[in-house]
mmCIF file of C-alpha atoms in Angstrom:
data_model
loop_
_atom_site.group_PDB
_atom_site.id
_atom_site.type_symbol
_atom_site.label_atom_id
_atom_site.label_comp_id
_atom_site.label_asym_id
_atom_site.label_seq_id
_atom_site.Cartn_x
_atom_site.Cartn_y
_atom_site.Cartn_z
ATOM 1 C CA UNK A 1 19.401 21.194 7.396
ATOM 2 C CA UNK A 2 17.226 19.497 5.083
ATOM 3 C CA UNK A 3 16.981 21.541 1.819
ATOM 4 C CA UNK A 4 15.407 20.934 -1.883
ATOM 5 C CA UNK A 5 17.428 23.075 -4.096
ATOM 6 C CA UNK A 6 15.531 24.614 -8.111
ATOM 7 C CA UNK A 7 17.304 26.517 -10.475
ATOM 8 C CA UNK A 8 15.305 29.488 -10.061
ATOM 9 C CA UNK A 9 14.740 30.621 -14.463
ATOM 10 C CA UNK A 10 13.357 31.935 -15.475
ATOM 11 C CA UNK A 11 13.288 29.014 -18.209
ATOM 12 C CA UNK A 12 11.599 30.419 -21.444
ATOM 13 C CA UNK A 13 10.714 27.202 -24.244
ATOM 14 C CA UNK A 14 8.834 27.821 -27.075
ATOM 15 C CA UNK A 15 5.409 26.789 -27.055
ATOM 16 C CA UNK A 16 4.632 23.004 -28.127
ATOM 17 C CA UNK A 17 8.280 22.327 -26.624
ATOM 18 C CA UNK A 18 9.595 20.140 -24.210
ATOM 19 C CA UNK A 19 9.824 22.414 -20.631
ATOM 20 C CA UNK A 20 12.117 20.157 -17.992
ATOM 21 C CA UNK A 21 12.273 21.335 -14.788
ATOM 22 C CA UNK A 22 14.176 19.943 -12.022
ATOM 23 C CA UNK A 23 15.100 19.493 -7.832
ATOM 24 C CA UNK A 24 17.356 18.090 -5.977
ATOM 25 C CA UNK A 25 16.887 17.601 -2.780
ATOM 26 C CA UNK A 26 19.762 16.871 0.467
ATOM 27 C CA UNK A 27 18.110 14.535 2.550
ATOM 28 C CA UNK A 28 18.224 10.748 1.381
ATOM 29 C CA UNK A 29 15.581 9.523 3.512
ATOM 30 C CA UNK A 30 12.839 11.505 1.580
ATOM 31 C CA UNK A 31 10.058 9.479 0.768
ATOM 32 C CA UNK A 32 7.356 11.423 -1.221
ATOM 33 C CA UNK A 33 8.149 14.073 -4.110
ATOM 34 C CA UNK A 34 5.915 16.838 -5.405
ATOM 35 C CA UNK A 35 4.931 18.956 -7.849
ATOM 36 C CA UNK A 36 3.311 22.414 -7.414
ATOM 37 C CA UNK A 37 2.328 25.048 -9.888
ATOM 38 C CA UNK A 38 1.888 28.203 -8.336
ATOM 39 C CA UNK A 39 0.708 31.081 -11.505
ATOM 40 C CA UNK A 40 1.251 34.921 -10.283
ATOM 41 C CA UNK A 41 -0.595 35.837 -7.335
ATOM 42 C CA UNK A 42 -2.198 32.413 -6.829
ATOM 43 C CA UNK A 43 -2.231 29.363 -4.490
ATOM 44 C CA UNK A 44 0.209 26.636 -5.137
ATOM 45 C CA UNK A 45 -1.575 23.820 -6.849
ATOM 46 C CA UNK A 46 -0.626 20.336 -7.121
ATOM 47 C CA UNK A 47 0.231 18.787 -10.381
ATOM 48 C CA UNK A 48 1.923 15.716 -9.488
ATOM 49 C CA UNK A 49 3.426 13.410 -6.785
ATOM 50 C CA UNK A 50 5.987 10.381 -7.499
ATOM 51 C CA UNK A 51 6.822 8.055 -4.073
ATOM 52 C CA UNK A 52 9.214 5.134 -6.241
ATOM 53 C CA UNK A 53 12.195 5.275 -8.508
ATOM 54 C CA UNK A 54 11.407 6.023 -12.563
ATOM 55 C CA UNK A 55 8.780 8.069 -14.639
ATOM 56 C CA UNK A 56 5.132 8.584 -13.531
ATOM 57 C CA UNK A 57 3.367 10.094 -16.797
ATOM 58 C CA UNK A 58 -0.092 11.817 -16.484
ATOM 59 C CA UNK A 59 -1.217 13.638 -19.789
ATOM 60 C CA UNK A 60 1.305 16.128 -20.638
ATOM 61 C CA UNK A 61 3.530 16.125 -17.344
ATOM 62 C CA UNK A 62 5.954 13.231 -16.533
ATOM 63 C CA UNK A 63 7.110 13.104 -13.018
ATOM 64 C CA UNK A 64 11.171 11.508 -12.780
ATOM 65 C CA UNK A 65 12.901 10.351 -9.354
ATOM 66 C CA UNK A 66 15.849 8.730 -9.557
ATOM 67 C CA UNK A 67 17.152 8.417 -5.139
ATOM 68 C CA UNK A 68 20.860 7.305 -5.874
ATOM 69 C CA UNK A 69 21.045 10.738 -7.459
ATOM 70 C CA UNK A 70 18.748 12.709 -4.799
ATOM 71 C CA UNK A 71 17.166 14.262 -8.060
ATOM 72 C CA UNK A 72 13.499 14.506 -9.477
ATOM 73 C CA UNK A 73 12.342 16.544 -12.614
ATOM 74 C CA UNK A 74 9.463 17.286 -14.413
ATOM 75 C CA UNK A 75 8.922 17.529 -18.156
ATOM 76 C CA UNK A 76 5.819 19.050 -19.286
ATOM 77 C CA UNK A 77 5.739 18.113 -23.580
ATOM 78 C CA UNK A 78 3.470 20.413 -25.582
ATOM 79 C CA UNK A 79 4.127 23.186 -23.580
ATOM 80 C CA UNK A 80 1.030 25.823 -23.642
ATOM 81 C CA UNK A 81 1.694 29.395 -22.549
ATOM 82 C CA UNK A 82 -0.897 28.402 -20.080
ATOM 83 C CA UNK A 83 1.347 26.364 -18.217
ATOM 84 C CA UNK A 84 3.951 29.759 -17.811
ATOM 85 C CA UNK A 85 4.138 29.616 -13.568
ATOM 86 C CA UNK A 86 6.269 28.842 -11.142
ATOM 87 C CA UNK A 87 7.156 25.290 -10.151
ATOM 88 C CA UNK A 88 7.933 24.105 -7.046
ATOM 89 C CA UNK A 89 9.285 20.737 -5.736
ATOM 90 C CA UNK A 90 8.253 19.400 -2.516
ATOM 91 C CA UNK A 91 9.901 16.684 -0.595
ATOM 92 C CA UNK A 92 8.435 14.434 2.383
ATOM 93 C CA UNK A 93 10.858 14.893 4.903
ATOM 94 C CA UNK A 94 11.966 11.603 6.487
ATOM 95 C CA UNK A 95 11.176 10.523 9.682
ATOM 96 C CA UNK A 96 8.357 7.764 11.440
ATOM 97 C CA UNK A 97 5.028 10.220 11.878
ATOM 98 C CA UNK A 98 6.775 13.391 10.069
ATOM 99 C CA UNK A 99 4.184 14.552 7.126
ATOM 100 C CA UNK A 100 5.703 18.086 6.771
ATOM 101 C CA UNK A 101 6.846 19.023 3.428
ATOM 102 C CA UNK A 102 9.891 20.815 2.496
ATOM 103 C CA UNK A 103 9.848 23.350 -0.820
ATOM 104 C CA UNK A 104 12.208 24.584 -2.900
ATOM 105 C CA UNK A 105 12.168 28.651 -3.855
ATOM 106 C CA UNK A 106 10.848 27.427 -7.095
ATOM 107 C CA UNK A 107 11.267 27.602 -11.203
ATOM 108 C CA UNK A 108 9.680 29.934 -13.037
ATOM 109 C CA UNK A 109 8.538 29.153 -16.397
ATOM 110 C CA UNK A 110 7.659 30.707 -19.539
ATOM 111 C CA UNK A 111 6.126 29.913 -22.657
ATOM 112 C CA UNK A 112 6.647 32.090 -25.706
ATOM 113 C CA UNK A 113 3.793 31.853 -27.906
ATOM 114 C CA UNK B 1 -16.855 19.704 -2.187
ATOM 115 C CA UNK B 2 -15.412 23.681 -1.276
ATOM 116 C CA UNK B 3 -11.568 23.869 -1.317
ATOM 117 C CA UNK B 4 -9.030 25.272 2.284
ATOM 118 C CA UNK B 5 -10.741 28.453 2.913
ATOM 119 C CA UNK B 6 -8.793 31.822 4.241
ATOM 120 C CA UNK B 7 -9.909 34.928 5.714
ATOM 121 C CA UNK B 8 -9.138 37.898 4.756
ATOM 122 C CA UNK B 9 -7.779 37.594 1.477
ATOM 123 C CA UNK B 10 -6.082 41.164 2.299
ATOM 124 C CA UNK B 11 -4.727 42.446 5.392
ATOM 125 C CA UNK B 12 -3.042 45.926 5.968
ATOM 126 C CA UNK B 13 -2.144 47.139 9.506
ATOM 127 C CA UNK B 14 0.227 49.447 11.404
ATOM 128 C CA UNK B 15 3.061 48.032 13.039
ATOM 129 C CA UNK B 16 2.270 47.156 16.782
ATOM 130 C CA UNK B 17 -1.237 45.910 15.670
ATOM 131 C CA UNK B 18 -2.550 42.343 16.178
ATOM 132 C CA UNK B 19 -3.436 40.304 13.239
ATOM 133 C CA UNK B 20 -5.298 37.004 13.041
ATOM 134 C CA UNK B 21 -5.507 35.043 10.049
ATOM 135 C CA UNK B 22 -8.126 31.868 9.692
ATOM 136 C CA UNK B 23 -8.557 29.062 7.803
ATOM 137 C CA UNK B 24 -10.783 26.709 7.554
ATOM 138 C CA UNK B 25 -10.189 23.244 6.106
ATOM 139 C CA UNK B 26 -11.589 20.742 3.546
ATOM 140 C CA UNK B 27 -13.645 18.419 5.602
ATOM 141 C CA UNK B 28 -12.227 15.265 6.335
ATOM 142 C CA UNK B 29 -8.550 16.460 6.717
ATOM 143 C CA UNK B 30 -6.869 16.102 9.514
ATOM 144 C CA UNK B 31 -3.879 17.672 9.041
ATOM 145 C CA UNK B 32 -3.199 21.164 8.517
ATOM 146 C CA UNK B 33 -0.564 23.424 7.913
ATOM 147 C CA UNK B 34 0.664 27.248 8.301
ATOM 148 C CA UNK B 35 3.344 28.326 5.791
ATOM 149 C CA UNK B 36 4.685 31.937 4.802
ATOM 150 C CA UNK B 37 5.625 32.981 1.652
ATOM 151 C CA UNK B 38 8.365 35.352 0.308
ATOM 152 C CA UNK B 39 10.455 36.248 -2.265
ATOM 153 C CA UNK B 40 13.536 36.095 -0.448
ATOM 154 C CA UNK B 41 12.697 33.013 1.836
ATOM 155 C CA UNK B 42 9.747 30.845 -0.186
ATOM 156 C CA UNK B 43 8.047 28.862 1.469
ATOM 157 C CA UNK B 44 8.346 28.239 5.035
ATOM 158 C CA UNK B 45 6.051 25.969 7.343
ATOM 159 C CA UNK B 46 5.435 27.743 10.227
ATOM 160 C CA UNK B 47 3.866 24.921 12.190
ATOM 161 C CA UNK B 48 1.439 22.057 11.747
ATOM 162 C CA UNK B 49 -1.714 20.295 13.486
ATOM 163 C CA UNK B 50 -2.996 16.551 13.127
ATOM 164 C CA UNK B 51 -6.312 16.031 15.077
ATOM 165 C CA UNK B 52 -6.552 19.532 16.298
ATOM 166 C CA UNK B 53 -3.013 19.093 18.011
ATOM 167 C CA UNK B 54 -0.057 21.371 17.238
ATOM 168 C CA UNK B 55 2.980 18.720 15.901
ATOM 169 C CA UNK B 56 5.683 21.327 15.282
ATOM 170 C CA UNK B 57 5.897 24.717 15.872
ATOM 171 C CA UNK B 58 9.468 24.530 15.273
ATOM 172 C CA UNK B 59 9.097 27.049 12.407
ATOM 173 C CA UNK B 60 7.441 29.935 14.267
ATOM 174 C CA UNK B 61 9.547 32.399 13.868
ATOM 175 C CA UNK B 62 9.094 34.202 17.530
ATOM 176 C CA UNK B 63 6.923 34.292 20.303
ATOM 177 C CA UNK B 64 4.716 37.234 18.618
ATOM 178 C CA UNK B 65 3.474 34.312 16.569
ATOM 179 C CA UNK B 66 0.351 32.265 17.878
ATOM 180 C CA UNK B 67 -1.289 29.050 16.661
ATOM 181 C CA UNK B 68 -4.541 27.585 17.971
ATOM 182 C CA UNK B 69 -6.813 24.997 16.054
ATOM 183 C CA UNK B 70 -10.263 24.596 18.565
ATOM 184 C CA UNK B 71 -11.890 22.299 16.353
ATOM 185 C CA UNK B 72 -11.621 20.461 13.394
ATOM 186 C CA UNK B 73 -13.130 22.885 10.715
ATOM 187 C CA UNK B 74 -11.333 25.966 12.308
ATOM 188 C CA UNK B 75 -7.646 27.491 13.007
ATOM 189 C CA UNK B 76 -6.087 30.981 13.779
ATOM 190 C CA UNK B 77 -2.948 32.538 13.360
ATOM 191 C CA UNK B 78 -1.805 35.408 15.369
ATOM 192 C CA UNK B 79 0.883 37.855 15.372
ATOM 193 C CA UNK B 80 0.918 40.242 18.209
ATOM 194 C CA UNK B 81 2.602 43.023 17.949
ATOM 195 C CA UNK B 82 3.324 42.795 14.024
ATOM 196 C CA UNK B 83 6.433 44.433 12.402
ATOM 197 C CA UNK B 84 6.979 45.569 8.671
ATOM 198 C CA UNK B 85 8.981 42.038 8.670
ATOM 199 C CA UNK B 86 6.086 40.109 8.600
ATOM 200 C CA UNK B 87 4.662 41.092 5.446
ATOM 201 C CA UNK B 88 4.003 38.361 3.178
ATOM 202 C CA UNK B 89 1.329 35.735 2.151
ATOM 203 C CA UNK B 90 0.520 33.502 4.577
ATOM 204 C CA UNK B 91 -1.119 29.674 3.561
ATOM 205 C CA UNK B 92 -2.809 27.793 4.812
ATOM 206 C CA UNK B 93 -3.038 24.158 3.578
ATOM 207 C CA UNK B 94 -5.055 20.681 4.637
ATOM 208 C CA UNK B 95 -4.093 17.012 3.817
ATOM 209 C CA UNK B 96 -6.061 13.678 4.476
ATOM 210 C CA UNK B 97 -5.226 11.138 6.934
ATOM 211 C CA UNK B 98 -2.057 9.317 6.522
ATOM 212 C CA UNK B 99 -1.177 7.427 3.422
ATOM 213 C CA UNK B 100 -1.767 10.377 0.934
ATOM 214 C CA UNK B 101 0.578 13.431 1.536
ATOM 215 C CA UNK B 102 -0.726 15.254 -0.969
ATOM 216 C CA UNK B 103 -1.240 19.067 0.569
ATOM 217 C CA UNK B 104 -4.097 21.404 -0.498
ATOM 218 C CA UNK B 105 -3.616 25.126 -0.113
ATOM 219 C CA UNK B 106 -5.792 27.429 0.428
ATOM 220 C CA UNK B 107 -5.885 30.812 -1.419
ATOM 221 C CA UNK B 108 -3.993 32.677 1.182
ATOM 222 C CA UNK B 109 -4.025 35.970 2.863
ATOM 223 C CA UNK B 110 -1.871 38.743 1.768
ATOM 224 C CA UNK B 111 -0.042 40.892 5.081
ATOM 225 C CA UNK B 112 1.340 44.055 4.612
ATOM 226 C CA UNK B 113 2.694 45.823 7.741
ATOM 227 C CA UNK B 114 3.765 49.512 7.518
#
């Protein structure tokens, strides 16, 4: 069974710290990685996606994949107590015509003010 | 342009009862997706359309659970007869046509089954 594992926190950082959260995932065919915030009652919301090897920085998040390991993380620098939610990765399952994603039970985060 | 749209945003209903849950999704999507949500479990995809067609149903959990999309703007899901077990928040999400995978949820609908 194909599973994407998160520690599930909660992770508390002090605000205007570096948060890192991170996934790993069990099948090594996955193509396409995501990252969902999902705040207390809400929708998931998508914050970032990373297809290829390495960093992939927009503003304050930085998506990293590194496939040898099966492992992606996100960093989030300057951490606001508006970005206290739960994370959740997402992995592209493998598989010619397959577009379903696969979540993990998610991190939650907190930022002390 | 308006986000994934779901009605009701609440449901509460006996147990026995039939529920159906709709979504409606961003324009120009042609995928969509079901998923559940629970503390113990997550998030599960319950099943998934592309062009109106179901693709896998593989995660409908039992034949009391129903799927139909009749158009391109409109889907159901039905559970018939619910049980307490089915309480939870059901999304529904949409993505574009192949090449982005990105998935957009909708704000859900929250079940609860006494």
């Amino acid at each position: 069974q194909k599973e994407v594992e998160q520690n599930s926190g909660p992770l508390s950082v002090p605000e205007g710290a570096i948060a890192s959260l991170n996934c790993t995932y069990s099948d090594r065919g996955s193509q396409s990685f995501f990252w969902y915030r999902q705040y207390s009652g809400k929708s998931p919301e998508l914050i970032m996606f990373i297809y290829s090897n390495g960093d992939k920085e927009d503003g304050r998040f930085t998506a990293q994949l590194n496939k040898a390991s099966q492992y992606v993380s996100l960093l989030i620098r300057d951490s606001q107590p508006s970005d206290s939610a739960t994370y959740l990765c997402a992995v592209r399952v493998s598989g010619a015509g397959s577009y379903q994603l696969t979540f993990g039970k998610g991190t939650k985060l907190s930022v002390i003010p | 342009d308006a986000g994934v749209i779901q009605s009701p945003r609440h449901e509460v209903t006996e147990m026995g009862q039939e529920v159906t849950l709709r979504c409606k999704p961003i324009s120009g999507h042609d995928y969509l997706f079901w998923y559940r949500q629970t503390m113990m479990r997550g998030l599960e995809l319950l099943i998934y359309f592309n062009n109106n067609v179901p693709i896998d149903d593989s995660g409908m959990p039992e034949d009391r659970f129903s799927a139909k999309m009749p158009n391109a703007s409109f889907s159901t899901l039905k559970i018939q007869p619910s049980e307490p077990r089915d309480s939870a928040v059901y999304f529904c999400a949409s993505s574009p046509p192949p090449g982005r995978d990105e998935q957009y949820f909708g704000p859900g609908t929250r079940l609860t089954v006494t």
